[in-house]
Amino acid sequence: TGVDKPTLICGLNLADQLQAERAYSSAGSGFSLFGGKTEKYEKAAQLYKDAANAFRLQKSGREAGQAFERAAAIESSQLKEPDDAANTMTDAYKSYRQDDPEDAARVLEQAINHYTMKGNFRRAATHKQNVAELYETDLGDLRRAMEAYETAAGWFEHDNAEAYVYRVGVCRRAS
């Protein structure tokens, strides 16, 4: 269930979310005497991150993940900052992990795709390993876990991380 544009999240931090919604809406409106659209979109993204962190403090992982996704959508589409969006998606992963492991895997895969497109295979491999562990331990999906481990191992191998490649080989033989 991806998040394309900011919408209201039901939850405990309604005031933070409403403030983020207003900032996002005003950024998209026409003429502005005080600050351009970029600054307003930056403010909206930051307000969504603030709301997400407030949700995290209240142990509301799903709501935090949704707010991080909204911030990432703004960073990616309006601000044209895909690196920031990928980092925000990793925050969404951390938030979703306990409450919704499928969404955690989905958002982390989006960040992984960005990192591989940028040639940052070591970082992508580390996150792919996290996805593999999520599939294995939280979802009990050994097929997807092994696929993710093998992908991570390939990326680590290109980066001369032999210890990890060896560990994946041992896991493969054990299964």
Coordinates of C-alpha atoms in Angstrom, one line a residue:
T1 CA 0.0 0.0 0.0
G2 CA 2.2 2.8 -1.3
V3 CA 1.7 6.4 -0.5
D4 CA 1.6 8.7 -3.5
K5 CA 0.5 12.0 -2.0
P6 CA 0.0 13.2 1.5
T7 CA -3.4 12.3 3.1
L8 CA -4.6 12.6 6.6
I9 CA -3.4 9.9 9.0
C10 CA -5.8 9.0 11.8
G11 CA -4.0 8.8 15.1
L12 CA -2.6 10.5 18.1
N13 CA -0.7 13.4 16.5
L14 CA -3.6 14.9 14.6
A15 CA -2.3 18.5 15.1
D16 CA 1.1 17.7 13.7
Q17 CA -0.5 16.0 10.7
L18 CA -2.9 18.8 10.1
Q19 CA 0.0 21.3 10.2
A20 CA 1.9 19.2 7.6
E21 CA -1.2 18.9 5.4
R22 CA -1.7 22.7 5.5
A23 CA 2.0 23.3 4.6
Y24 CA 1.8 20.8 1.8
S25 CA -1.4 22.3 0.4
S26 CA -0.1 25.8 0.6
A27 CA 3.1 24.8 -1.3
G28 CA 1.0 23.6 -4.2
S29 CA -1.1 26.7 -4.4
G30 CA -0.3 29.6 -6.7
F31 CA 1.3 32.9 -5.8
S32 CA 3.2 33.4 -2.5
L33 CA 4.5 36.6 -1.0
F34 CA 6.4 34.8 1.8
G35 CA 8.7 32.1 0.6
G36 CA 8.7 30.0 -2.6
K37 CA 7.2 26.6 -3.2
T38 CA 10.5 24.8 -2.4
E39 CA 10.7 26.2 1.1
K40 CA 7.1 25.3 1.7
Y41 CA 7.6 21.7 0.4
E42 CA 10.7 21.5 2.6
K43 CA 8.7 22.6 5.6
A44 CA 5.9 20.1 4.8
A45 CA 8.4 17.2 4.5
Q46 CA 10.0 18.2 7.8
L47 CA 6.6 18.5 9.5
Y48 CA 5.7 15.0 8.4
K49 CA 9.0 13.7 9.8
D50 CA 8.3 15.5 13.0
A51 CA 4.9 13.8 13.2
A52 CA 6.5 10.5 12.4
N53 CA 9.0 10.8 15.2
A54 CA 6.2 11.8 17.6
F55 CA 4.4 8.6 16.5
R56 CA 7.6 6.6 17.1
L57 CA 7.8 7.9 20.6
Q58 CA 4.3 6.8 21.2
K59 CA 5.1 3.4 19.7
S60 CA 2.7 3.8 16.8
G61 CA 4.9 2.3 14.1
R62 CA 2.3 2.1 11.4
E63 CA 1.4 5.8 11.7
A64 CA 5.0 6.7 11.9
G65 CA 5.8 4.7 8.7
Q66 CA 3.0 6.4 6.9
A67 CA 4.1 9.9 7.9
F68 CA 7.7 9.0 6.8
E69 CA 6.4 7.8 3.5
R70 CA 4.6 11.1 2.9
A71 CA 7.8 13.0 3.7
A72 CA 9.7 10.8 1.2
A73 CA 7.0 11.4 -1.5
I74 CA 7.5 15.1 -1.1
E75 CA 11.3 14.8 -1.1
S76 CA 11.2 12.7 -4.2
S77 CA 8.5 14.3 -6.4
Q78 CA 8.4 17.9 -5.4
L79 CA 11.9 18.6 -4.0
K80 CA 13.7 16.2 -6.5
E81 CA 15.9 14.9 -3.7
P82 CA 15.9 11.1 -4.2
D83 CA 18.8 10.6 -1.8
D84 CA 16.8 12.2 1.0
A85 CA 13.7 10.3 0.0
A86 CA 15.7 7.0 0.2
N87 CA 17.0 7.8 3.7
T88 CA 13.5 8.7 4.8
M89 CA 12.2 5.4 3.4
T90 CA 14.7 3.6 5.7
D91 CA 13.2 5.5 8.6
A92 CA 9.8 4.3 7.4
Y93 CA 11.2 0.7 7.4
K94 CA 12.3 1.0 11.0
S95 CA 8.9 2.3 11.9
Y96 CA 6.9 -0.4 10.1
R97 CA 9.1 -3.3 11.2
Q98 CA 7.3 -4.2 14.4
D99 CA 3.7 -3.6 13.3
D100 CA 3.8 -4.3 9.6
P101 CA 6.7 -6.3 8.2
E102 CA 5.3 -6.5 4.7
D103 CA 5.2 -2.7 4.5
A104 CA 8.7 -2.6 6.1
A105 CA 10.1 -4.8 3.3
R106 CA 8.2 -2.7 0.6
V107 CA 9.6 0.6 1.7
L108 CA 13.1 -0.7 2.2
E109 CA 13.1 -2.3 -1.2
Q110 CA 12.3 1.2 -2.6
A111 CA 15.4 2.6 -0.8
I112 CA 17.5 -0.3 -2.0
N113 CA 16.5 0.3 -5.6
H114 CA 17.7 3.9 -5.3
Y115 CA 21.0 2.9 -3.7
T116 CA 21.7 0.4 -6.5
M117 CA 20.8 2.9 -9.2
K118 CA 23.4 5.2 -7.6
G119 CA 26.0 2.4 -7.5
N120 CA 26.0 2.3 -3.7
F121 CA 26.0 -1.5 -3.6
R122 CA 27.5 -1.9 -0.1
R123 CA 24.7 0.1 1.4
A124 CA 22.1 -1.7 -0.8
A125 CA 23.5 -5.0 0.3
T126 CA 23.3 -4.2 4.0
H127 CA 19.6 -3.2 3.6
K128 CA 19.0 -6.3 1.4
Q129 CA 20.3 -8.4 4.3
N130 CA 17.9 -6.6 6.6
V131 CA 15.0 -7.5 4.2
A132 CA 16.2 -11.1 4.1
E133 CA 16.2 -11.2 7.9
L134 CA 12.7 -9.7 8.0
Y135 CA 11.4 -12.3 5.5
E136 CA 13.1 -15.1 7.5
T137 CA 12.3 -14.2 11.1
D138 CA 9.2 -12.0 11.0
L139 CA 7.4 -13.4 8.0
G140 CA 8.7 -17.0 7.9
D141 CA 9.1 -16.8 4.1
L142 CA 12.2 -18.8 3.5
R143 CA 12.0 -18.6 -0.3
R144 CA 12.0 -14.8 -0.3
A145 CA 14.6 -14.7 2.5
M146 CA 17.0 -16.9 0.5
E147 CA 16.5 -14.8 -2.7
A148 CA 17.3 -11.6 -0.7
Y149 CA 20.3 -13.2 1.0
E150 CA 21.7 -14.3 -2.3
T151 CA 21.2 -10.9 -3.8
A152 CA 22.9 -9.3 -0.8
A153 CA 25.8 -11.8 -1.1
G154 CA 26.3 -10.9 -4.7
W155 CA 26.5 -7.2 -3.9
F156 CA 28.8 -7.8 -0.9
E157 CA 31.0 -10.0 -3.1
H158 CA 31.5 -7.2 -5.5
D159 CA 32.6 -5.1 -2.5
N160 CA 35.0 -7.8 -1.3
A161 CA 33.0 -8.6 1.8
E162 CA 34.0 -12.3 1.9
A163 CA 32.8 -13.1 5.4
Y164 CA 29.2 -12.4 4.5
V165 CA 29.4 -14.4 1.3
Y166 CA 30.8 -17.3 3.2
R167 CA 27.9 -17.1 5.8
V168 CA 25.3 -17.1 3.0
G169 CA 27.0 -20.1 1.5
V170 CA 26.8 -21.9 4.8
C171 CA 23.1 -21.0 5.1
R172 CA 22.5 -22.3 1.5
R173 CA 24.1 -25.6 2.3
A174 CA 22.2 -26.0 5.6
S175 CA 18.8 -25.6 3.9

